[in-house]
Amino acid sequence: MILADIIRLQDIYKRYFIGKPNELEVIHGISFSVADGEFLSIVGESGSGKSTLMNIIGALDRPTEGDYFLDGVNVADLSQDELSLARKTKIGFVFQTFNLIGRISARANVELPMTYARVPKKERQERAQHLLEIVGMGDRAKHQPNELSGGQKQRTAIARAMANDPAILLADEPTGALDSETGLKVLDIFRDLNKNHGKTVVLITHSATLAERSDRIITLKDGLIIGERRGSEGGAK
């Protein structure tokens, strides 16, 4: 069951080099919401504004104009410390490049966010193992990243994103470094986390095929929303 909006963007603009001759506006008044428990894909080619929008949704950057409400709170009202806390507790990030730390095990990688959150050792070890099992990596928990395939690395990265039990998973081109078959398997994990574990998923991708697996698809071009439609899973909730 889809509940209230967990993400709401209202008239969002993003400009760089403000007040200079080379001032550049890359997001031009975008507005949309994401419901709690929804799986949304944001699709667009390079230069469409996807990455800029992802940084705003992930509270990694602030809009130049407009309001961004994260779980009902206007991000503009948050201090840097509050913003950092929101990122750590509300959003789990998954990137194309995995960003795993070498020479430590998959389980230790998943434990890292909990270590920073000062979760007791036994609790974080047990939770890391449980999360690896959810993504099908339970039997590879002791392997280091260089002993894992690309798909296994991304599964580990997804488990790490879940470490502090965020409400939102924000995935930026998570299958970009994978072959198409492995990429679809990774999408199945996001679908499972959405359907069976209650996570809101926002997928940033250039692939219309992958986006089709979501509830709803927003298409960007040149910093504007040019289309919005249901995905093939749109009636699955």
PDB file of N, CA and C in Angstrom, residues 64-139:
ATOM      1  N   THR A  64      18.962  25.839  -6.270  1.00  0.00           N
ATOM      2  CA  THR A  64      19.121  27.293  -6.291  1.00  0.00           C
ATOM      3  C   THR A  64      17.810  27.971  -5.925  1.00  0.00           C
ATOM      4  N   GLU A  65      16.717  27.435  -6.444  1.00  0.00           N
ATOM      5  CA  GLU A  65      15.377  27.920  -6.129  1.00  0.00           C
ATOM      6  C   GLU A  65      14.458  26.721  -5.971  1.00  0.00           C
ATOM      7  N   GLY A  66      13.353  26.943  -5.251  1.00  0.00           N
ATOM      8  CA  GLY A  66      12.362  25.887  -5.078  1.00  0.00           C
ATOM      9  C   GLY A  66      12.498  25.193  -3.744  1.00  0.00           C
ATOM     10  N   ASP A  67      11.578  24.298  -3.464  1.00  0.00           N
ATOM     11  CA  ASP A  67      11.523  23.603  -2.183  1.00  0.00           C
ATOM     12  C   ASP A  67      11.611  22.095  -2.376  1.00  0.00           C
ATOM     13  N   TYR A  68      12.439  21.481  -1.541  1.00  0.00           N
ATOM     14  CA  TYR A  68      12.573  20.029  -1.525  1.00  0.00           C
ATOM     15  C   TYR A  68      12.212  19.533  -0.141  1.00  0.00           C
ATOM     16  N   PHE A  69      11.141  18.759  -0.070  1.00  0.00           N
ATOM     17  CA  PHE A  69      10.682  18.186   1.194  1.00  0.00           C
ATOM     18  C   PHE A  69      11.065  16.710   1.250  1.00  0.00           C
ATOM     19  N   LEU A  70      11.872  16.364   2.230  1.00  0.00           N
ATOM     20  CA  LEU A  70      12.301  14.993   2.460  1.00  0.00           C
ATOM     21  C   LEU A  70      11.603  14.472   3.706  1.00  0.00           C
ATOM     22  N   ASP A  71      10.715  13.533   3.521  1.00  0.00           N
ATOM     23  CA  ASP A  71       9.916  12.989   4.626  1.00  0.00           C
ATOM     24  C   ASP A  71       9.219  14.113   5.400  1.00  0.00           C
ATOM     25  N   GLY A  72       8.678  15.069   4.650  1.00  0.00           N
ATOM     26  CA  GLY A  72       7.892  16.141   5.239  1.00  0.00           C
ATOM     27  C   GLY A  72       8.676  17.337   5.731  1.00  0.00           C
ATOM     28  N   VAL A  73      10.007  17.290   5.653  1.00  0.00           N
ATOM     29  CA  VAL A  73      10.856  18.379   6.158  1.00  0.00           C
ATOM     30  C   VAL A  73      11.498  19.100   4.982  1.00  0.00           C
ATOM     31  N   ASN A  74      11.400  20.423   4.979  1.00  0.00           N
ATOM     32  CA  ASN A  74      12.034  21.209   3.932  1.00  0.00           C
ATOM     33  C   ASN A  74      13.546  21.195   4.148  1.00  0.00           C
ATOM     34  N   VAL A  75      14.263  20.657   3.176  1.00  0.00           N
ATOM     35  CA  VAL A  75      15.719  20.517   3.290  1.00  0.00           C
ATOM     36  C   VAL A  75      16.390  21.879   3.499  1.00  0.00           C
ATOM     37  N   ALA A  76      15.788  22.936   2.975  1.00  0.00           N
ATOM     38  CA  ALA A  76      16.359  24.280   3.124  1.00  0.00           C
ATOM     39  C   ALA A  76      16.421  24.713   4.587  1.00  0.00           C
ATOM     40  N   ASP A  77      15.595  24.110   5.433  1.00  0.00           N
ATOM     41  CA  ASP A  77      15.559  24.483   6.845  1.00  0.00           C
ATOM     42  C   ASP A  77      16.575  23.723   7.694  1.00  0.00           C
ATOM     43  N   LEU A  78      17.282  22.781   7.096  1.00  0.00           N
ATOM     44  CA  LEU A  78      18.211  21.937   7.847  1.00  0.00           C
ATOM     45  C   LEU A  78      19.611  22.541   7.867  1.00  0.00           C
ATOM     46  N   SER A  79      20.272  22.433   9.011  1.00  0.00           N
ATOM     47  CA  SER A  79      21.679  22.810   9.109  1.00  0.00           C
ATOM     48  C   SER A  79      22.517  21.739   8.409  1.00  0.00           C
ATOM     49  N   GLN A  80      23.795  22.003   8.233  1.00  0.00           N
ATOM     50  CA  GLN A  80      24.673  21.018   7.601  1.00  0.00           C
ATOM     51  C   GLN A  80      24.711  19.719   8.393  1.00  0.00           C
ATOM     52  N   ASP A  81      24.742  19.821   9.715  1.00  0.00           N
ATOM     53  CA  ASP A  81      24.755  18.615  10.551  1.00  0.00           C
ATOM     54  C   ASP A  81      23.450  17.842  10.415  1.00  0.00           C
ATOM     55  N   GLU A  82      22.326  18.561  10.387  1.00  0.00           N
ATOM     56  CA  GLU A  82      21.028  17.907  10.226  1.00  0.00           C
ATOM     57  C   GLU A  82      20.894  17.278   8.842  1.00  0.00           C
ATOM     58  N   LEU A  83      21.456  17.943   7.857  1.00  0.00           N
ATOM     59  CA  LEU A  83      21.439  17.416   6.501  1.00  0.00           C
ATOM     60  C   LEU A  83      22.261  16.135   6.412  1.00  0.00           C
ATOM     61  N   SER A  84      23.413  16.144   7.043  1.00  0.00           N
ATOM     62  CA  SER A  84      24.269  14.959   7.073  1.00  0.00           C
ATOM     63  C   SER A  84      23.566  13.795   7.769  1.00  0.00           C
ATOM     64  N   LEU A  85      22.880  14.089   8.868  1.00  0.00           N
ATOM     65  CA  LEU A  85      22.142  13.049   9.593  1.00  0.00           C
ATOM     66  C   LEU A  85      21.010  12.491   8.727  1.00  0.00           C
ATOM     67  N   ALA A  86      20.323  13.359   8.005  1.00  0.00           N
ATOM     68  CA  ALA A  86      19.238  12.906   7.121  1.00  0.00           C
ATOM     69  C   ALA A  86      19.768  11.961   6.053  1.00  0.00           C
ATOM     70  N   ARG A  87      20.925  12.297   5.478  1.00  0.00           N
ATOM     71  CA  ARG A  87      21.528  11.429   4.462  1.00  0.00           C
ATOM     72  C   ARG A  87      21.874  10.067   5.044  1.00  0.00           C
ATOM     73  N   LYS A  88      22.405  10.064   6.254  1.00  0.00           N
ATOM     74  CA  LYS A  88      22.853   8.818   6.868  1.00  0.00           C
ATOM     75  C   LYS A  88      21.695   7.908   7.273  1.00  0.00           C
ATOM     76  N   THR A  89      20.574   8.515   7.679  1.00  0.00           N
ATOM     77  CA  THR A  89      19.492   7.721   8.265  1.00  0.00           C
ATOM     78  C   THR A  89      18.312   7.493   7.331  1.00  0.00           C
ATOM     79  N   LYS A  90      18.112   8.375   6.366  1.00  0.00           N
ATOM     80  CA  LYS A  90      16.916   8.275   5.525  1.00  0.00           C
ATOM     81  C   LYS A  90      17.184   7.743   4.123  1.00  0.00           C
ATOM     82  N   ILE A  91      18.445   7.866   3.657  1.00  0.00           N
ATOM     83  CA  ILE A  91      18.747   7.525   2.261  1.00  0.00           C
ATOM     84  C   ILE A  91      19.918   6.551   2.192  1.00  0.00           C
ATOM     85  N   GLY A  92      19.726   5.479   1.438  1.00  0.00           N
ATOM     86  CA  GLY A  92      20.807   4.554   1.135  1.00  0.00           C
ATOM     87  C   GLY A  92      21.219   4.743  -0.317  1.00  0.00           C
ATOM     88  N   PHE A  93      22.501   4.994  -0.564  1.00  0.00           N
ATOM     89  CA  PHE A  93      22.991   5.291  -1.909  1.00  0.00           C
ATOM     90  C   PHE A  93      23.621   4.056  -2.549  1.00  0.00           C
ATOM     91  N   VAL A  94      23.303   3.848  -3.825  1.00  0.00           N
ATOM     92  CA  VAL A  94      23.939   2.793  -4.612  1.00  0.00           C
ATOM     93  C   VAL A  94      24.430   3.435  -5.911  1.00  0.00           C
ATOM     94  N   PHE A  95      25.739   3.258  -6.207  1.00  0.00           N
ATOM     95  CA  PHE A  95      26.336   3.902  -7.370  1.00  0.00           C
ATOM     96  C   PHE A  95      26.825   2.864  -8.382  1.00  0.00           C
ATOM     97  N   GLN A  96      27.068   3.327  -9.583  1.00  0.00           N
ATOM     98  CA  GLN A  96      27.548   2.463 -10.654  1.00  0.00           C
ATOM     99  C   GLN A  96      28.896   1.825 -10.319  1.00  0.00           C
ATOM    100  N   THR A  97      29.737   2.559  -9.603  1.00  0.00           N
ATOM    101  CA  THR A  97      31.122   2.121  -9.380  1.00  0.00           C
ATOM    102  C   THR A  97      31.318   1.306  -8.104  1.00  0.00           C
ATOM    103  N   PHE A  98      30.240   0.905  -7.443  1.00  0.00           N
ATOM    104  CA  PHE A  98      30.247   0.040  -6.262  1.00  0.00           C
ATOM    105  C   PHE A  98      30.818   0.718  -5.009  1.00  0.00           C
ATOM    106  N   ASN A  99      32.016   1.343  -5.154  1.00  0.00           N
ATOM    107  CA  ASN A  99      32.657   2.059  -4.039  1.00  0.00           C
ATOM    108  C   ASN A  99      32.913   1.165  -2.824  1.00  0.00           C
ATOM    109  N   LEU A 100      33.253  -0.088  -3.074  1.00  0.00           N
ATOM    110  CA  LEU A 100      33.612  -0.984  -1.969  1.00  0.00           C
ATOM    111  C   LEU A 100      35.078  -0.770  -1.597  1.00  0.00           C
ATOM    112  N   ILE A 101      35.389  -1.039  -0.343  1.00  0.00           N
ATOM    113  CA  ILE A 101      36.765  -0.917   0.141  1.00  0.00           C
ATOM    114  C   ILE A 101      37.474  -2.255  -0.021  1.00  0.00           C
ATOM    115  N   GLY A 102      38.621  -2.230  -0.699  1.00  0.00           N
ATOM    116  CA  GLY A 102      39.387  -3.456  -0.918  1.00  0.00           C
ATOM    117  C   GLY A 102      40.070  -3.939   0.347  1.00  0.00           C
ATOM    118  N   ARG A 103      40.458  -5.182   0.323  1.00  0.00           N
ATOM    119  CA  ARG A 103      41.226  -5.816   1.402  1.00  0.00           C
ATOM    120  C   ARG A 103      40.436  -5.990   2.690  1.00  0.00           C
ATOM    121  N   ILE A 104      39.125  -5.752   2.645  1.00  0.00           N
ATOM    122  CA  ILE A 104      38.265  -6.164   3.745  1.00  0.00           C
ATOM    123  C   ILE A 104      37.106  -6.948   3.138  1.00  0.00           C
ATOM    124  N   SER A 105      36.466  -7.753   3.933  1.00  0.00           N
ATOM    125  CA  SER A 105      35.443  -8.668   3.427  1.00  0.00           C
ATOM    126  C   SER A 105      34.172  -7.932   3.017  1.00  0.00           C
ATOM    127  N   ALA A 106      33.319  -8.654   2.297  1.00  0.00           N
ATOM    128  CA  ALA A 106      32.005  -8.107   1.928  1.00  0.00           C
ATOM    129  C   ALA A 106      31.235  -7.728   3.189  1.00  0.00           C
ATOM    130  N   ARG A 107      31.280  -8.592   4.182  1.00  0.00           N
ATOM    131  CA  ARG A 107      30.547  -8.297   5.419  1.00  0.00           C
ATOM    132  C   ARG A 107      31.103  -7.055   6.110  1.00  0.00           C
ATOM    133  N   ALA A 108      32.415  -6.908   6.120  1.00  0.00           N
ATOM    134  CA  ALA A 108      33.013  -5.728   6.740  1.00  0.00           C
ATOM    135  C   ALA A 108      32.615  -4.460   5.988  1.00  0.00           C
ATOM    136  N   ASN A 109      32.492  -4.544   4.656  1.00  0.00           N
ATOM    137  CA  ASN A 109      32.020  -3.400   3.876  1.00  0.00           C
ATOM    138  C   ASN A 109      30.601  -3.012   4.271  1.00  0.00           C
ATOM    139  N   VAL A 110      29.757  -4.004   4.460  1.00  0.00           N
ATOM    140  CA  VAL A 110      28.372  -3.737   4.843  1.00  0.00           C
ATOM    141  C   VAL A 110      28.305  -3.177   6.267  1.00  0.00           C
ATOM    142  N   GLU A 111      29.223  -3.586   7.105  1.00  0.00           N
ATOM    143  CA  GLU A 111      29.257  -3.111   8.498  1.00  0.00           C
ATOM    144  C   GLU A 111      29.656  -1.638   8.616  1.00  0.00           C
ATOM    145  N   LEU A 112      30.383  -1.117   7.633  1.00  0.00           N
ATOM    146  CA  LEU A 112      30.991   0.210   7.774  1.00  0.00           C
ATOM    147  C   LEU A 112      30.004   1.309   8.174  1.00  0.00           C
ATOM    148  N   PRO A 113      28.867   1.460   7.488  1.00  0.00           N
ATOM    149  CA  PRO A 113      27.948   2.529   7.907  1.00  0.00           C
ATOM    150  C   PRO A 113      27.465   2.356   9.345  1.00  0.00           C
ATOM    151  N   MET A 114      27.336   1.111   9.785  1.00  0.00           N
ATOM    152  CA  MET A 114      26.908   0.861  11.164  1.00  0.00           C
ATOM    153  C   MET A 114      28.026   1.153  12.150  1.00  0.00           C
ATOM    154  N   THR A 115      29.261   0.966  11.715  1.00  0.00           N
ATOM    155  CA  THR A 115      30.401   1.326  12.559  1.00  0.00           C
ATOM    156  C   THR A 115      30.402   2.824  12.816  1.00  0.00           C
ATOM    157  N   TYR A 116      30.195   3.608  11.739  1.00  0.00           N
ATOM    158  CA  TYR A 116      30.147   5.065  11.887  1.00  0.00           C
ATOM    159  C   TYR A 116      28.954   5.496  12.745  1.00  0.00           C
ATOM    160  N   ALA A 117      27.883   4.688  12.701  1.00  0.00           N
ATOM    161  CA  ALA A 117      26.694   4.995  13.507  1.00  0.00           C
ATOM    162  C   ALA A 117      26.809   4.441  14.931  1.00  0.00           C
ATOM    163  N   ARG A 118      27.965   3.853  15.252  1.00  0.00           N
ATOM    164  CA  ARG A 118      28.273   3.331  16.586  1.00  0.00           C
ATOM    165  C   ARG A 118      27.336   2.205  17.014  1.00  0.00           C
ATOM    166  N   VAL A 119      26.962   1.374  16.050  1.00  0.00           N
ATOM    167  CA  VAL A 119      26.192   0.177  16.368  1.00  0.00           C
ATOM    168  C   VAL A 119      27.147  -0.841  16.995  1.00  0.00           C
ATOM    169  N   PRO A 120      26.765  -1.484  18.102  1.00  0.00           N
ATOM    170  CA  PRO A 120      27.649  -2.473  18.748  1.00  0.00           C
ATOM    171  C   PRO A 120      28.104  -3.567  17.780  1.00  0.00           C
ATOM    172  N   LYS A 121      29.315  -4.059  17.990  1.00  0.00           N
ATOM    173  CA  LYS A 121      29.963  -4.968  17.048  1.00  0.00           C
ATOM    174  C   LYS A 121      29.114  -6.200  16.735  1.00  0.00           C
ATOM    175  N   LYS A 122      28.625  -6.887  17.758  1.00  0.00           N
ATOM    176  CA  LYS A 122      27.864  -8.113  17.523  1.00  0.00           C
ATOM    177  C   LYS A 122      26.599  -7.825  16.715  1.00  0.00           C
ATOM    178  N   GLU A 123      25.934  -6.742  17.044  1.00  0.00           N
ATOM    179  CA  GLU A 123      24.695  -6.376  16.344  1.00  0.00           C
ATOM    180  C   GLU A 123      24.968  -6.058  14.877  1.00  0.00           C
ATOM    181  N   ARG A 124      26.036  -5.304  14.615  1.00  0.00           N
ATOM    182  CA  ARG A 124      26.299  -4.932  13.226  1.00  0.00           C
ATOM    183  C   ARG A 124      26.775  -6.139  12.413  1.00  0.00           C
ATOM    184  N   GLN A 125      27.519  -7.061  13.042  1.00  0.00           N
ATOM    185  CA  GLN A 125      27.937  -8.261  12.330  1.00  0.00           C
ATOM    186  C   GLN A 125      26.735  -9.111  11.939  1.00  0.00           C
ATOM    187  N   GLU A 126      25.807  -9.260  12.871  1.00  0.00           N
ATOM    188  CA  GLU A 126      24.611 -10.060  12.599  1.00  0.00           C
ATOM    189  C   GLU A 126      23.742  -9.397  11.533  1.00  0.00           C
ATOM    190  N   ARG A 127      23.593  -8.094  11.619  1.00  0.00           N
ATOM    191  CA  ARG A 127      22.764  -7.392  10.627  1.00  0.00           C
ATOM    192  C   ARG A 127      23.429  -7.428   9.254  1.00  0.00           C
ATOM    193  N   ALA A 128      24.733  -7.243   9.190  1.00  0.00           N
ATOM    194  CA  ALA A 128      25.447  -7.290   7.912  1.00  0.00           C
ATOM    195  C   ALA A 128      25.270  -8.659   7.258  1.00  0.00           C
ATOM    196  N   GLN A 129      25.378  -9.706   8.033  1.00  0.00           N
ATOM    197  CA  GLN A 129      25.185 -11.055   7.492  1.00  0.00           C
ATOM    198  C   GLN A 129      23.758 -11.229   6.976  1.00  0.00           C
ATOM    199  N   HIS A 130      22.801 -10.750   7.738  1.00  0.00           N
ATOM    200  CA  HIS A 130      21.390 -10.856   7.342  1.00  0.00           C
ATOM    201  C   HIS A 130      21.134 -10.102   6.035  1.00  0.00           C
ATOM    202  N   LEU A 131      21.692  -8.906   5.899  1.00  0.00           N
ATOM    203  CA  LEU A 131      21.492  -8.117   4.691  1.00  0.00           C
ATOM    204  C   LEU A 131      22.142  -8.784   3.483  1.00  0.00           C
ATOM    205  N   LEU A 132      23.312  -9.373   3.678  1.00  0.00           N
ATOM    206  CA  LEU A 132      23.964 -10.097   2.582  1.00  0.00           C
ATOM    207  C   LEU A 132      23.123 -11.296   2.148  1.00  0.00           C
ATOM    208  N   GLU A 133      22.486 -11.937   3.092  1.00  0.00           N
ATOM    209  CA  GLU A 133      21.617 -13.062   2.748  1.00  0.00           C
ATOM    210  C   GLU A 133      20.398 -12.591   1.957  1.00  0.00           C
ATOM    211  N   ILE A 134      19.863 -11.428   2.300  1.00  0.00           N
ATOM    212  CA  ILE A 134      18.710 -10.888   1.569  1.00  0.00           C
ATOM    213  C   ILE A 134      19.048 -10.683   0.093  1.00  0.00           C
ATOM    214  N   VAL A 135      20.266 -10.229  -0.202  1.00  0.00           N
ATOM    215  CA  VAL A 135      20.654  -9.964  -1.595  1.00  0.00           C
ATOM    216  C   VAL A 135      21.375 -11.148  -2.236  1.00  0.00           C
ATOM    217  N   GLY A 136      21.317 -12.311  -1.596  1.00  0.00           N
ATOM    218  CA  GLY A 136      21.896 -13.512  -2.176  1.00  0.00           C
ATOM    219  C   GLY A 136      23.397 -13.624  -2.075  1.00  0.00           C
ATOM    220  N   MET A 137      23.986 -12.973  -1.066  1.00  0.00           N
ATOM    221  CA  MET A 137      25.436 -12.970  -0.899  1.00  0.00           C
ATOM    222  C   MET A 137      25.881 -13.568   0.433  1.00  0.00           C
ATOM    223  N   GLY A 138      24.992 -14.267   1.091  1.00  0.00           N
ATOM    224  CA  GLY A 138      25.318 -14.812   2.409  1.00  0.00           C
ATOM    225  C   GLY A 138      26.529 -15.722   2.399  1.00  0.00           C
ATOM    226  N   ASP A 139      26.694 -16.499   1.325  1.00  0.00           N
ATOM    227  CA  ASP A 139      27.811 -17.445   1.258  1.00  0.00           C
ATOM    228  C   ASP A 139      29.103 -16.795   0.782  1.00  0.00           C
TER     229      ASP A 139
END
